PDB file of C-alpha atoms in Angstrom:
ATOM      1  CA  VAL A  96     -15.275  21.307  -5.926  1.00 80.00           C
ATOM      2  CA  THR A  97     -15.818  17.996  -7.671  1.00 84.00           C
ATOM      3  CA  ALA A  98     -12.899  15.648  -8.294  1.00 90.00           C
ATOM      4  CA  THR A  99     -11.767  15.504 -11.926  1.00 90.00           C
ATOM      5  CA  PRO A 100     -12.483  12.260 -13.808  1.00 89.00           C
ATOM      6  CA  LYS A 101      -9.301  10.684 -15.131  1.00 88.00           C
ATOM      7  CA  GLY A 102      -8.402   7.326 -16.643  1.00 88.00           C
ATOM      8  CA  THR A 103      -9.914   3.983 -15.688  1.00 90.00           C
ATOM      9  CA  LEU A 104      -8.681   0.672 -14.389  1.00 88.00           C
ATOM     10  CA  THR A 105      -8.658  -2.159 -16.911  1.00 85.00           C
ATOM     11  CA  VAL A 106     -11.551  -3.801 -15.052  1.00 81.00           C
ATOM     12  CA  GLY A 107     -14.006  -2.537 -12.465  1.00 83.00           C
ATOM     13  CA  LYS A 108     -13.064  -3.569  -8.948  1.00 83.00           C
ATOM     14  CA  SER A 109     -13.446  -2.661  -5.306  1.00 88.00           C
ATOM     15  CA  GLU A 110     -11.647  -3.469  -2.029  1.00 88.00           C
ATOM     16  CA  LEU A 111      -8.204  -2.905  -3.569  1.00 87.00           C
ATOM     17  CA  ALA A 112      -5.132  -0.991  -2.344  1.00 90.00           C
ATOM     18  CA  ALA A 113      -2.790   1.541  -3.937  1.00 91.00           C
ATOM     19  CA  VAL A 114       0.822   2.651  -3.525  1.00 89.00           C
ATOM     20  CA  SER A 115       3.238   5.131  -5.130  1.00 89.00           C
ATOM     21  CA  ALA A 116       6.873   6.200  -4.834  1.00 81.00           C
ATOM     22  CA  GLN A 117       5.638   9.750  -4.199  1.00 76.00           C
ATOM     23  CA  GLU A 118       3.329   9.037  -1.278  1.00 75.00           C
ATOM     24  CA  ASN A 119       3.913   9.991   2.350  1.00 67.00           C
ATOM     25  CA  ALA A 120       6.119  13.001   1.521  1.00 56.00           C
ATOM     26  CA  LEU A 121       8.873  10.746   0.229  1.00 61.00           C
ATOM     27  CA  THR A 122      11.827  12.390  -1.424  1.00 58.00           C
ATOM     28  CA  VAL A 123      13.116  10.902  -4.658  1.00 54.00           C
ATOM     29  CA  VAL A 124      16.870  10.301  -4.834  1.00 50.00           C
ATOM     30  CA  GLY A 125      17.398  13.137  -2.388  1.00 52.00           C
ATOM     31  CA  LEU A 126      14.957  15.559  -4.015  1.00 48.00           C
ATOM     32  CA  THR A 127      11.864  17.021  -2.423  1.00 51.00           C
ATOM     33  CA  LEU A 128       8.621  16.888  -4.351  1.00 48.00           C
ATOM     34  CA  ALA A 129       8.921  20.635  -4.937  1.00 49.00           C
ATOM     35  CA  GLU A 130      12.133  20.011  -6.865  1.00 47.00           C
ATOM     36  CA  VAL A 131      11.099  17.148  -9.093  1.00 44.00           C
ATOM     37  CA  ASN A 132       9.789  19.383 -11.873  1.00 47.00           C
ATOM     38  CA  PHE A 133      13.242  20.860 -12.322  1.00 42.00           C
ATOM     39  CA  LYS A 134      15.448  17.775 -12.221  1.00 41.00           C
ATOM     40  CA  THR A 135      15.589  14.311 -13.728  1.00 42.00           C
ATOM     41  CA  ILE A 136      13.875  11.759 -11.513  1.00 44.00           C
ATOM     42  CA  PRO A 137      13.690   7.962 -11.718  1.00 48.00           C
ATOM     43  CA  SER A 138      10.781   6.445 -13.552  1.00 55.00           C
ATOM     44  CA  SER A 139       9.362   4.956 -10.352  1.00 61.00           C
ATOM     45  CA  ALA A 140       8.156   8.389  -9.243  1.00 68.00           C
ATOM     46  CA  ALA A 141       5.962   8.778 -12.307  1.00 86.00           C
ATOM     47  CA  TYR A 142       3.437   6.049 -11.532  1.00 90.00           C
ATOM     48  CA  GLY A 143       0.870   4.794  -9.061  1.00 91.00           C
ATOM     49  CA  TYR A 144       0.052   1.128  -8.570  1.00 93.00           C
ATOM     50  CA  PHE A 145      -3.298  -0.501  -7.750  1.00 93.00           C
ATOM     51  CA  GLY A 146      -3.225  -4.082  -6.520  1.00 93.00           C
ATOM     52  CA  GLY A 147      -5.677  -6.818  -5.666  1.00 93.00           C
ATOM     53  CA  GLY A 148      -9.340  -6.118  -5.052  1.00 92.00           C
ATOM     54  CA  ASP A 149     -12.639  -7.723  -5.848  1.00 89.00           C
ATOM     55  CA  GLY A 150     -13.734  -7.844  -9.428  1.00 78.00           C
ATOM     56  CA  PRO A 151     -15.966  -9.857  -8.959  1.00 76.00           C
ATOM     57  CA  SER A 152     -13.794 -12.276  -6.931  1.00 78.00           C
ATOM     58  CA  ALA A 153     -10.463 -11.685  -5.204  1.00 87.00           C
ATOM     59  CA  THR A 154      -7.800 -10.953  -7.804  1.00 90.00           C
ATOM     60  CA  THR A 155      -4.016 -10.823  -8.226  1.00 93.00           C
ATOM     61  CA  ILE A 156      -3.988  -8.037 -10.820  1.00 92.00           C
ATOM     62  CA  VAL A 157      -1.567  -5.101 -10.380  1.00 94.00           C
ATOM     63  CA  GLN A 158      -2.287  -2.073 -12.569  1.00 93.00           C
ATOM     64  CA  ARG A 159      -0.187   1.041 -13.130  1.00 92.00           C
ATOM     65  CA  THR A 160      -1.409   4.563 -13.791  1.00 92.00           C
ATOM     66  CA  ASP A 161       0.901   7.084 -15.446  1.00 92.00           C
ATOM     67  CA  TYR A 162       0.763  10.465 -13.686  1.00 90.00           C
ATOM     68  CA  SER A 163       1.870  12.253 -16.857  1.00 89.00           C
ATOM     69  CA  ASN A 164      -0.976  10.689 -18.856  1.00 92.00           C
ATOM     70  CA  ASP A 165      -3.614  10.130 -16.218  1.00 92.00           C
ATOM     71  CA  THR A 166      -6.615  10.125 -18.531  1.00 94.00           C
ATOM     72  CA  ALA A 167      -5.425   6.888 -20.127  1.00 94.00           C
ATOM     73  CA  THR A 168      -6.512   3.450 -18.947  1.00 94.00           C
ATOM     74  CA  ALA A 169      -4.161   1.920 -16.389  1.00 93.00           C
ATOM     75  CA  SER A 170      -1.850  -0.781 -17.729  1.00 94.00           C
ATOM     76  CA  VAL A 171      -1.606  -4.280 -16.301  1.00 93.00           C
ATOM     77  CA  ARG A 172       1.831  -5.042 -14.870  1.00 93.00           C
ATOM     78  CA  GLY A 173       2.975  -8.038 -12.821  1.00 90.00           C
ATOM     79  CA  SER A 174       0.644  -9.981 -10.556  1.00 95.00           C
ATOM     80  CA  LEU A 175       0.330 -10.552  -6.851  1.00 95.00           C
ATOM     81  CA  ILE A 176       1.157 -14.104  -5.837  1.00 95.00           C
ATOM     82  CA  THR A 177      -1.975 -14.459  -3.725  1.00 93.00           C
ATOM     83  CA  GLN A 178      -5.483 -13.419  -4.672  1.00 93.00           C
ATOM     84  CA  ARG A 179      -6.557 -10.859  -2.095  1.00 94.00           C
ATOM     85  CA  ARG A 180      -8.988  -8.054  -1.412  1.00 93.00           C
ATOM     86  CA  TYR A 181      -9.448  -5.664   1.538  1.00 94.00           C
ATOM     87  CA  LEU A 182      -5.635  -5.392   1.705  1.00 95.00           C
ATOM     88  CA  GLY A 183      -3.341  -2.528   2.714  1.00 95.00           C
ATOM     89  CA  ALA A 184      -0.427  -1.013   0.778  1.00 96.00           C
ATOM     90  CA  THR A 185       2.498   1.316   1.388  1.00 94.00           C
ATOM     91  CA  GLY A 186       6.065   1.668   0.150  1.00 92.00           C
ATOM     92  CA  ASN A 187       9.205   3.709  -0.415  1.00 90.00           C
ATOM     93  CA  GLN A 188      11.006   5.105  -3.454  1.00 88.00           C
ATOM     94  CA  SER A 189      11.871   1.706  -4.903  1.00 90.00           C
ATOM     95  CA  TYR A 190       9.249  -0.781  -3.780  1.00 93.00           C
ATOM     96  CA  GLY A 191       5.576  -1.111  -2.953  1.00 94.00           C
ATOM     97  CA  TYR A 192       4.305  -3.504  -0.288  1.00 96.00           C
ATOM     98  CA  PHE A 193       0.874  -5.144  -0.298  1.00 97.00           C
ATOM     99  CA  GLY A 194      -0.125  -6.841   2.948  1.00 96.00           C
ATOM    100  CA  GLY A 195      -2.994  -8.694   4.545  1.00 95.00           C
ATOM    101  CA  GLY A 196      -6.398  -9.047   2.977  1.00 94.00           C
ATOM    102  CA  THR A 197      -8.689 -11.996   2.403  1.00 93.00           C
ATOM    103  CA  THR A 198      -9.504 -14.333  -0.445  1.00 90.00           C
ATOM    104  CA  ALA A 199     -13.169 -14.499   0.584  1.00 81.00           C
ATOM    105  CA  PRO A 200     -15.296 -13.641   3.624  1.00 69.00           C
ATOM    106  CA  GLY A 201     -14.537 -15.785   6.669  1.00 67.00           C
ATOM    107  CA  VAL A 202     -11.611 -16.102   9.085  1.00 66.00           C
ATOM    108  CA  PRO A 203     -10.010 -19.166   7.414  1.00 72.00           C
ATOM    109  CA  ASN A 204      -9.434 -17.030   4.331  1.00 88.00           C
ATOM    110  CA  HIS A 205      -7.628 -14.117   5.998  1.00 93.00           C
ATOM    111  CA  ILE A 206      -4.028 -13.470   4.866  1.00 95.00           C
ATOM    112  CA  ALA A 207      -0.931 -12.488   6.863  1.00 96.00           C
ATOM    113  CA  THR A 208       1.660 -12.388   4.097  1.00 96.00           C
ATOM    114  CA  ILE A 209       3.252  -9.278   2.559  1.00 97.00           C
ATOM    115  CA  GLU A 210       4.295  -9.073  -1.104  1.00 97.00           C
ATOM    116  CA  ARG A 211       6.681  -6.577  -2.699  1.00 97.00           C
ATOM    117  CA  ILE A 212       6.528  -5.014  -6.160  1.00 95.00           C
ATOM    118  CA  ASP A 213       9.738  -3.643  -7.673  1.00 94.00           C
ATOM    119  CA  TYR A 214       8.941  -0.326  -9.376  1.00 91.00           C
ATOM    120  CA  TYR A 215      11.943  -0.713 -11.689  1.00 90.00           C
ATOM    121  CA  ASN A 216      10.888  -4.183 -12.840  1.00 92.00           C
ATOM    122  CA  ASP A 217       7.131  -3.974 -12.508  1.00 92.00           C
ATOM    123  CA  THR A 218       6.159  -6.472 -15.208  1.00 94.00           C
ATOM    124  CA  THR A 219       7.375  -9.355 -13.046  1.00 94.00           C
ATOM    125  CA  ASN A 220       5.248 -10.845 -10.309  1.00 96.00           C
ATOM    126  CA  THR A 221       5.535  -9.594  -6.756  1.00 96.00           C
ATOM    127  CA  THR A 222       7.991 -11.203  -4.343  1.00 96.00           C
ATOM    128  CA  PRO A 223       6.888 -12.771  -1.046  1.00 96.00           C
ATOM    129  CA  LYS A 224       8.354 -11.026   1.979  1.00 97.00           C
ATOM    130  CA  GLY A 225       7.614 -11.122   5.710  1.00 95.00           C
ATOM    131  CA  SER A 226       4.215 -11.525   7.339  1.00 96.00           C
ATOM    132  CA  LEU A 227       2.025  -9.374   9.533  1.00 96.00           C
ATOM    133  CA  SER A 228       1.694 -10.219  13.224  1.00 95.00           C
ATOM    134  CA  ALA A 229      -1.591 -11.973  12.400  1.00 94.00           C
ATOM    135  CA  ALA A 230      -3.781 -12.779   9.417  1.00 94.00           C
ATOM    136  CA  LYS A 231      -6.188  -9.871   8.947  1.00 93.00           C
ATOM    137  CA  TYR A 232      -8.161  -7.887   6.399  1.00 94.00           C
ATOM    138  CA  ILE A 233      -9.845  -4.460   6.065  1.00 94.00           C
ATOM    139  CA  LEU A 234      -6.618  -2.833   7.245  1.00 95.00           C
ATOM    140  CA  SER A 235      -4.699   0.252   6.107  1.00 95.00           C
ATOM    141  CA  ALA A 236      -1.062   1.241   5.777  1.00 96.00           C
ATOM    142  CA  THR A 237       1.274   4.213   5.658  1.00 94.00           C
ATOM    143  CA  GLY A 238       5.019   4.656   6.049  1.00 93.00           C
ATOM    144  CA  ASN A 239       8.236   6.564   5.409  1.00 92.00           C
ATOM    145  CA  LYS A 240      11.436   5.740   3.549  1.00 91.00           C
ATOM    146  CA  ASP A 241      12.504   3.164   6.152  1.00 94.00           C
ATOM    147  CA  TYR A 242       9.387   1.510   7.511  1.00 95.00           C
ATOM    148  CA  GLY A 243       5.824   0.618   6.607  1.00 95.00           C
ATOM    149  CA  TYR A 244       3.037   0.508   9.185  1.00 96.00           C
ATOM    150  CA  PHE A 245      -0.092  -1.641   8.784  1.00 96.00           C
ATOM    151  CA  ALA A 246      -2.861  -0.856  11.268  1.00 95.00           C
ATOM    152  CA  GLY A 247      -6.309  -1.999  12.303  1.00 93.00           C
ATOM    153  CA  GLY A 248      -8.146  -4.697  10.454  1.00 93.00           C
ATOM    154  CA  ASP A 249     -10.166  -7.714  11.423  1.00 91.00           C
ATOM    155  CA  PRO A 250      -9.660  -9.714  13.593  1.00 88.00           C
ATOM    156  CA  SER A 251      -6.580  -7.943  15.083  1.00 76.00           C
ATOM    157  CA  LYS A 252      -8.305  -4.587  15.231  1.00 85.00           C
ATOM    158  CA  ASP A 253      -5.879  -2.500  17.313  1.00 91.00           C
ATOM    159  CA  ASP A 254      -2.417  -3.724  16.261  1.00 94.00           C
ATOM    160  CA  ILE A 255       0.024  -1.483  14.380  1.00 95.00           C
ATOM    161  CA  ASP A 256       2.539  -3.757  12.625  1.00 96.00           C
ATOM    162  CA  ARG A 257       5.839  -2.443  11.282  1.00 96.00           C
ATOM    163  CA  ILE A 258       7.837  -3.812   8.352  1.00 96.00           C
ATOM    164  CA  ASP A 259      11.494  -2.807   8.061  1.00 96.00           C
ATOM    165  CA  TYR A 260      12.219  -2.218   4.372  1.00 95.00           C
ATOM    166  CA  SER A 261      15.923  -2.950   4.867  1.00 95.00           C
ATOM    167  CA  ASN A 262      15.125  -6.397   6.295  1.00 95.00           C
ATOM    168  CA  ASP A 263      11.783  -7.132   4.698  1.00 96.00           C
ATOM    169  CA  THR A 264      11.885 -10.928   4.772  1.00 94.00           C
ATOM    170  CA  VAL A 265      11.481 -10.794   8.552  1.00 91.00           C
ATOM    171  CA  GLY A 266       7.955 -10.653   9.926  1.00 88.00           C
ATOM    172  CA  ALA A 267       6.251  -7.347  10.704  1.00 93.00           C
ATOM    173  CA  PRO A 268       5.733  -7.417  14.486  1.00 91.00           C
ATOM    174  CA  ALA A 269       3.155  -5.349  16.327  1.00 92.00           C
ATOM    175  CA  ARG A 270       4.920  -2.168  17.471  1.00 93.00           C
ATOM    176  CA  ALA A 271       2.041  -0.193  18.974  1.00 93.00           C
ATOM    177  CA  LEU A 272      -1.709  -0.213  19.429  1.00 94.00           C
ATOM    178  CA  LEU A 273      -4.501   1.984  18.203  1.00 93.00           C
ATOM    179  CA  SER A 274      -6.488   3.559  21.030  1.00 92.00           C
ATOM    180  CA  SER A 275      -9.492   1.389  20.174  1.00 89.00           C
ATOM    181  CA  ASP A 276     -10.336  -1.717  18.196  1.00 91.00           C
ATOM    182  CA  ARG A 277     -11.438  -0.878  14.677  1.00 92.00           C
ATOM    183  CA  TYR A 278     -11.184  -1.853  11.040  1.00 92.00           C
ATOM    184  CA  GLY A 279     -11.625  -0.041   7.766  1.00 93.00           C
ATOM    185  CA  VAL A 280      -9.502   2.887   8.948  1.00 93.00           C
ATOM    186  CA  ALA A 281      -7.833   5.315   6.522  1.00 92.00           C
ATOM    187  CA  ALA A 282      -4.117   6.087   6.717  1.00 93.00           C
ATOM    188  CA  VAL A 283      -1.847   8.915   5.613  1.00 91.00           C
ATOM    189  CA  GLY A 284       1.484  10.304   6.775  1.00 90.00           C
ATOM    190  CA  ASN A 285       4.817  11.957   6.110  1.00 89.00           C
ATOM    191  CA  GLN A 286       8.429  11.140   6.977  1.00 88.00           C
ATOM    192  CA  ASN A 287       7.850  11.748  10.682  1.00 91.00           C
ATOM    193  CA  TYR A 288       4.294  10.745  11.484  1.00 93.00           C
ATOM    194  CA  GLY A 289       1.562   8.372  10.419  1.00 93.00           C
ATOM    195  CA  TYR A 290      -2.125   9.129  10.957  1.00 94.00           C
ATOM    196  CA  PHE A 291      -4.937   6.600  11.193  1.00 93.00           C
ATOM    197  CA  GLY A 292      -8.471   7.936  11.110  1.00 92.00           C
ATOM    198  CA  GLY A 293     -12.057   6.774  11.210  1.00 92.00           C
ATOM    199  CA  GLY A 294     -13.012   3.147  10.867  1.00 91.00           C
ATOM    200  CA  ALA A 295     -15.692   0.821  12.159  1.00 91.00           C
ATOM    201  CA  PRO A 296     -17.399   0.750  14.526  1.00 86.00           C
ATOM    202  CA  SER A 297     -18.077   4.260  13.230  1.00 80.00           C
ATOM    203  CA  THR A 298     -15.705   6.760  14.824  1.00 87.00           C
ATOM    204  CA  ASN A 299     -14.243  10.195  14.223  1.00 92.00           C
ATOM    205  CA  ILE A 300     -10.929   9.404  15.934  1.00 90.00           C
ATOM    206  CA  VAL A 301      -7.681  10.408  14.223  1.00 93.00           C
ATOM    207  CA  GLU A 302      -4.453   9.287  15.899  1.00 93.00           C
TER     208      GLU A 302
END
């Protein structure tokens, strides 16, 4: 089966990250995703957000796609504070977090900071929050309603950093390690578990 073409971003870009209030099996104001079609839900659950990326240079643009009208072009919302690409993103029902990345190839340009977008006030710029355990890029992220986990990346290839959403101005310390050093991993999860798979050097590991 081929994926269905939908809307477009406002500009072509790569090396960006995305987040949504409905990712990682999050419930919305106490509702499961199976219930949301039958009850009123907050507007945050109706959108997905794409931030940063390369197009053609590192950018601050945050764009929003409307799930109920997903063939339309995404709309530009607020901006990231720092130009970044190869970043990671995760979030909860109210906020999205964009972390790490790089402004350009080369270690001096790697980024440790995390920025937060408020889904209920998404035309304003993101807010600076805590920092990762080290500046890194080509990382991934997943999380639940309480915590976000950023894993892998270069140069800290095996760290799994955790940000506490209830205290998000504090740094995101390394909480665990991947079984091997790698970057460019993919991440997914639910309320109980996070899974990190693949990455470079090329591997089929999922953990």
